[in-house]
Structure formats: C-alpha cells, structure tokens
Amino acid sequence: MDVPVFTELGSLYALMDEHGDRLRRDLVLTVDVQGDTFPVWCLEIGSNDLRAPAIGFFGGVHGMERIGTQVLIAWLQTLLERARWDVHYQQLLESVRVVFMPMVNPGGLVLGTRANPAGVDLMRSAPVQAEKRALPLLGGHRVSPHLPWYRGRVEDPLPPEASALFEVVRARLHPHPFSIAMDCHSGFGFRDRLWFPYARTQEPAPNIAEAFALREIFNRTYPNHSFYLMEPQSASYTTHGDLWDFLYDEYRERYRGLFLPFTLEMGSWLWVKKNPRQFFSWFGLFNPILPHRLERVLRRHLILFDFLLHAAASWQNWRPDAARRETCRQEAMKRWFAG
Ligand SMILES: [Zn+2]
C-alpha cells in the first residue's frame, strides 16, 4: 500500500520490517484522508491459544494525543528486542497473547484532531448513555461535529475506527479466560491516571475488587512508582459513549471470565507547567515537546506495561479468591466510593 508515512507510522513499519518473523500482522481498516489512505494495523506476538490469558495495548484513539501511540511503539520495540535474546521473555510469550493496536485513529493523527476525520470523538461514540447527566459538551453531545466531544448522530453506525477496535477486542481479548486492555491517552490533569470502568455512572463496577487487587500488587512490587492515580473514571467525570464501558458490559453479558480494561490518561498539564510556551501550541497541550521530556515520558510507563504483561500471564496467582475478594471489595469501596 502506498501511503504517506508520518513519524509514528514510519517507526511502526521499521519495527514490522525488523521483526517480521516474530510479529503477526493484520490490516484491520484503512482510512481515507484528503485523498491519501492510512492503515490501522493490529499486531500480535506471543501465544494465540484461546486458553491463555491475553493483554491488548491501544493508542491513538484521540489523534492529537500522539504520545499515546509513541509510548506504545517504544514498548513494542523493548518487548520485541527482549523476545529476541531473553529466554525468560521467550517463555513468557509462550503463555500469554499480546495484542497491539497503536494507531486506532490515523486520520486524527494526520489531521491533528481529537476526533476521526468525520468529526466524531471515538471515546464518546459507543452506544452507552451516562446514567446521570454527564458534563455539558465534554461528556459527549450530538450538537455538531465542529465542536469537540461530538458523539455522532443517534442513527449513525459506529465509526469505522471504533468498529475495528471492537472487532479486535471481541476476537482477540474477550474469548480468553483473562484479559487486560490498556488504552493510552494524554491531556487531563497533573497526574498520570489509570482509569477503569465506569465512565457512565458513579456506581461501582462489578470488578472493583480485582482492580483493587491489581493496584495492590503493583504498589507492593513497585513502591517508588506512586505517581499513578488509579481510580474509576467517574471519579474525574462521567461521559456518554465510552468504548471501554461498552466492551466491559458486553463481555460480562457473554462470558464468565475476567476482562479488565484500563485507560492511561497521561497528565499533560505537568508538561505545560514545566514548559509554559506549550500552552500556545495545540499539539503542546497534549504532548511533551522538549526532547528530554519526551524521552522521560517514553521510558516512564515501560515498567507499568511490563508489569501488566506479567500480571496477565500470572493472573491466577493474584486474582483474589472468594474470601480475599470481599476484603478487596470493601477496601475498594472505602477508597473509591466512600463519598
Ligand atoms: Zn484521549
């Protein structure tokens, strides 16, 4: 396919060339933008046994949050290099399926927009209605594609990028007994937040005990990585149309296993605070600009991603049993829902 190559796509193709024998690849969608065609790739390494656990990494849902795509390409490179020489990683990958969809919305990446080329905010586009009133505009609206956070018209089908993401999750994560999804964003607040469902309601999701248990092993394993603020998304704000709310509820209707979707919301206000000139650049509101800061962000989350990969592979060793689950649930209620 003859496509204009922008930086992230070039990096992805370099990895695909270099590690052709280790990567399974599927072109799941093409997106036309102003006469050019851009690919949406799904790449996989590791086991493809449906009895194994699985983990999926997603990025670029919001086009201008390019750092999400960049941290995933950096992580994929690390993982592929480890798989080349590290016997422990080779064994690990025999027991877990690893899915990458690092550029869900290439049209938004090219255009420098949050939305897809049709003006739809993918993260507001799922058929999910917030239970109480979501924030005006930001929570998702059907007013106009010229305003941010547009959900599309009620009669519209799911946008093609969201539909491709749904198909990837339904075919490659949901059928497994355990799976994690990690969707990388940037832009909200001074902290790096790890959000889990729900976005649509302030009611606790049925798996807060498991989310709490995962948080606990992360904090115990990495006591000096306290910079993540893990919480249900509704603790920050509620929205309509959240893709992961929809996929989480759908999974629970169809399967009896465990599917834990997380969104990493990298706190970009910190980068702006440290380099205030970024405030005057649209790109700079969502991405680190100075080279040393970009490098810092690209390495900052490697430990988390590696932790999640191992946590997926060893999920049966930390998933709380019935007694422990009740304790975790009570702790989770105290921490996240006491108000
Ligand atoms: Zn985002």
XYZ file of C-alpha atoms in Angstrom, residues 32-333:
302
model
C -9.048 7.928 3.671
C -7.911 11.441 4.484
C -7.813 14.131 1.825
C -7.010 11.716 -0.984
C -4.499 9.596 0.943
C -5.146 6.221 2.549
C -3.842 5.311 6.003
C -3.683 1.873 7.627
C -4.930 0.695 11.005
C -2.731 -2.219 11.990
C -3.272 -4.869 14.592
C -0.016 -6.576 15.555
C 0.409 -9.595 17.773
C 3.118 -11.556 19.461
C 3.037 -14.432 21.890
C 0.569 -17.259 22.257
C -2.610 -17.478 20.200
C -4.097 -20.228 22.322
C -7.554 -19.089 23.453
C -6.999 -20.827 26.793
C -4.085 -18.493 27.573
C -4.546 -15.050 29.134
C -4.289 -12.033 26.849
C -3.386 -8.371 27.000
C -4.106 -5.644 24.460
C -2.392 -2.248 24.123
C -4.300 0.515 22.313
C -3.285 4.045 21.360
C -4.092 6.946 19.087
C -7.857 6.795 19.701
C -7.633 10.571 20.005
C -5.497 11.624 17.048
C -3.699 14.585 18.545
C -2.638 12.634 21.631
C 0.289 11.265 19.651
C 2.270 10.474 22.784
C -0.078 7.507 23.382
C 0.987 5.954 20.098
C 4.620 6.832 20.774
C 4.780 5.179 24.214
C 3.290 2.007 22.724
C 5.772 1.901 19.849
C 8.593 2.345 22.390
C 7.155 -0.502 24.490
C 6.683 -2.745 21.456
C 10.312 -2.185 20.499
C 11.505 -3.114 24.001
C 9.319 -6.199 24.019
C 10.480 -7.385 20.582
C 14.135 -6.899 21.488
C 13.679 -8.811 24.760
C 11.933 -11.588 22.833
C 14.990 -11.835 20.580
C 17.559 -12.636 23.264
C 15.869 -13.106 26.646
C 14.950 -16.720 27.312
C 12.565 -15.656 30.099
C 10.613 -13.400 27.764
C 10.538 -16.143 25.154
C 8.968 -18.453 27.740
C 6.640 -15.728 28.978
C 5.333 -15.078 25.471
C 4.523 -18.754 25.042
C 1.957 -18.346 27.809
C 0.267 -15.015 27.005
C -1.215 -13.386 23.918
C -0.109 -9.794 23.314
C -2.124 -7.568 21.001
C -1.120 -4.095 19.822
C -3.344 -1.564 18.088
C -1.175 1.526 18.488
C -2.834 3.835 15.947
C -6.594 3.407 16.147
C -7.396 6.788 14.546
C -4.704 7.565 11.953
C -6.945 10.176 10.318
C -6.977 12.140 13.577
C -3.202 11.727 13.867
C -2.654 13.127 10.390
C -5.140 15.975 10.830
C -4.016 16.773 14.375
C -7.543 16.356 15.729
C -9.016 14.526 18.691
C -11.884 13.243 16.530
C -11.801 10.987 13.490
C -11.924 12.639 10.017
C -15.745 12.755 10.236
C -15.510 14.829 13.410
C -16.623 12.053 15.792
C -14.883 11.620 19.141
C -14.426 7.835 19.201
C -14.340 7.827 23.002
C -17.888 9.241 23.050
C -19.220 7.176 20.160
C -20.260 3.866 21.755
C -23.977 3.223 22.321
C -23.743 3.913 26.058
C -25.751 6.556 27.853
C -24.464 8.118 31.080
C -26.911 7.404 33.909
C -26.867 10.830 35.453
C -26.246 13.956 33.468
C -22.737 13.915 32.029
C -20.846 17.210 31.868
C -22.226 19.514 29.149
C -20.231 19.128 25.901
C -17.224 17.330 27.435
C -19.381 14.393 28.485
C -20.369 13.860 24.844
C -23.032 15.647 22.759
C -24.840 15.416 19.435
C -24.838 19.158 18.656
C -22.241 19.429 15.882
C -19.068 17.721 14.614
C -17.466 21.169 14.692
C -17.417 21.053 18.499
C -15.118 18.674 20.399
C -16.562 15.550 22.095
C -19.156 15.019 19.341
C -20.849 11.607 19.569
C -22.267 11.447 16.057
C -25.986 11.309 15.275
C -28.039 8.780 17.161
C -28.934 6.918 13.946
C -25.306 6.706 12.727
C -23.487 3.373 12.788
C -20.415 3.055 14.987
C -17.493 4.982 13.405
C -15.236 2.619 11.412
C -12.273 3.091 13.780
C -14.404 2.225 16.831
C -15.883 -0.704 14.976
C -12.385 -2.007 14.127
C -11.354 -1.683 17.787
C -14.494 -3.569 18.879
C -13.733 -6.386 16.446
C -10.144 -6.657 17.694
C -11.261 -6.810 21.333
C -14.108 -9.252 20.602
C -11.918 -11.636 18.621
C -8.573 -11.331 20.394
C -9.244 -10.481 24.068
C -12.794 -11.443 25.023
C -12.583 -15.165 24.216
C -9.714 -15.605 26.699
C -10.341 -16.582 30.340
C -8.488 -13.461 31.475
C -7.610 -10.298 29.606
C -6.462 -6.754 30.209
C -6.835 -3.791 27.852
C -4.571 -0.767 28.200
C -5.640 2.286 26.169
C -3.149 5.185 26.188
C -4.293 8.821 26.198
C -2.997 12.197 27.338
C -4.396 15.539 28.311
C -6.217 15.581 31.640
C -4.662 16.919 34.827
C -1.258 16.972 36.518
C -1.224 13.266 37.436
C -0.950 10.101 35.377
C -4.315 8.466 35.896
C -5.204 4.815 35.444
C -8.917 4.723 34.846
C -11.178 1.703 34.854
C -14.969 1.442 34.340
C -17.273 3.017 34.745
C -17.255 6.297 32.853
C -21.044 6.277 32.501
C -22.007 6.021 36.163
C -20.644 6.611 39.641
C -21.844 3.167 40.658
C -19.018 0.672 41.326
C -18.191 -1.735 38.504
C -18.574 -5.425 39.403
C -14.793 -5.988 39.303
C -13.549 -3.258 41.633
C -12.156 -5.996 43.899
C -9.934 -7.288 41.087
C -8.897 -3.743 40.109
C -8.003 -3.088 43.726
C -6.010 -6.351 43.989
C -4.052 -5.408 40.861
C -3.379 -1.938 42.265
C -2.148 -3.519 45.486
C 0.358 -5.863 43.829
C 1.636 -3.005 41.676
C 2.159 -0.771 44.724
C 3.839 -3.562 46.680
C 6.048 -4.571 43.749
C 6.970 -1.002 42.777
C 6.772 1.055 45.981
C 8.527 4.017 44.328
C 6.082 4.301 41.446
C 3.384 6.072 43.372
C 2.799 8.603 40.599
C -0.165 6.708 39.153
C -3.558 7.638 40.436
C -5.764 4.619 39.865
C -9.495 5.177 40.121
C -12.800 4.604 38.330
C -13.100 7.134 35.537
C -16.311 8.517 37.043
C -14.212 9.861 39.947
C -12.958 12.506 37.476
C -16.019 12.938 35.273
C -18.795 10.881 33.697
C -19.298 10.610 29.952
C -21.609 9.120 27.360
C -20.350 6.693 24.775
C -17.198 5.312 26.440
C -15.798 2.457 24.313
C -14.462 0.515 27.294
C -17.677 0.776 29.301
C -19.471 -0.791 26.357
C -16.906 -3.568 25.849
C -16.765 -4.279 29.576
C -20.556 -4.672 29.890
C -20.734 -6.700 26.704
C -18.041 -9.049 27.991
C -19.914 -9.567 31.255
C -23.085 -10.470 29.374
C -21.351 -13.032 27.184
C -18.531 -14.537 29.240
C -17.824 -15.700 32.767
C -14.096 -14.873 32.885
C -12.381 -11.628 33.786
C -11.805 -8.670 31.448
C -10.194 -5.575 32.954
C -9.983 -2.529 30.681
C -7.782 0.392 31.764
C -7.173 3.805 30.280
C -3.863 5.514 30.944
C -4.513 9.250 30.941
C -1.047 10.842 30.963
C -1.294 14.149 32.796
C -0.155 16.622 30.162
C -0.754 19.744 32.294
C 2.522 18.924 34.026
C 4.444 19.157 30.741
C 2.760 22.505 30.043
C 3.566 23.751 33.543
C 7.243 22.894 33.110
C 7.375 24.451 29.645
C 4.653 27.142 29.573
C 5.267 28.016 25.926
C 3.474 24.741 25.115
C 0.269 26.389 26.253
C 0.212 28.323 22.978
C 0.509 25.232 20.789
C -2.436 22.869 20.176
C -0.039 19.915 19.886
C 1.801 21.058 23.024
C -1.339 20.846 25.150
C -1.368 17.081 24.735
C 2.241 16.069 24.074
C 5.665 16.603 25.604
C 7.731 18.769 23.260
C 11.206 19.170 24.746
C 13.391 16.185 23.749
C 14.471 15.281 27.299
C 10.856 15.306 28.477
C 9.685 13.201 25.555
C 12.382 10.657 26.348
C 11.364 10.671 30.005
C 7.709 10.034 29.112
C 8.652 7.263 26.664
C 10.502 5.372 29.411
C 8.199 6.345 32.286
C 5.485 3.797 31.517
C 7.611 0.830 30.454
C 7.546 -0.595 33.970
C 3.757 -0.376 34.116
C 3.317 -2.071 30.729
C 5.799 -4.787 31.625
C 4.059 -5.261 34.979
C 0.668 -5.628 33.269
C 2.088 -8.172 30.820
C 3.404 -10.276 33.706
C 0.218 -9.722 35.721
C -1.803 -11.033 32.771
C 0.430 -14.092 32.406
C 0.253 -14.843 36.159
C -3.305 -13.699 36.766
C -4.262 -16.817 38.699
C -1.612 -16.028 41.318
C -3.020 -12.648 42.319
C -6.709 -12.786 41.459
C -8.382 -12.711 44.881
C -10.214 -15.864 45.975
C -13.725 -15.590 47.435
C -12.660 -14.575 50.966
C -9.962 -12.181 49.865
C -12.271 -10.768 47.220
C -14.699 -9.490 49.835
C -11.871 -7.749 51.712
C -10.639 -6.196 48.456
C -14.142 -5.075 47.582
C -14.582 -3.387 50.958
C -11.196 -1.670 50.658
C -12.091 -0.584 47.122
C -15.431 0.825 48.324
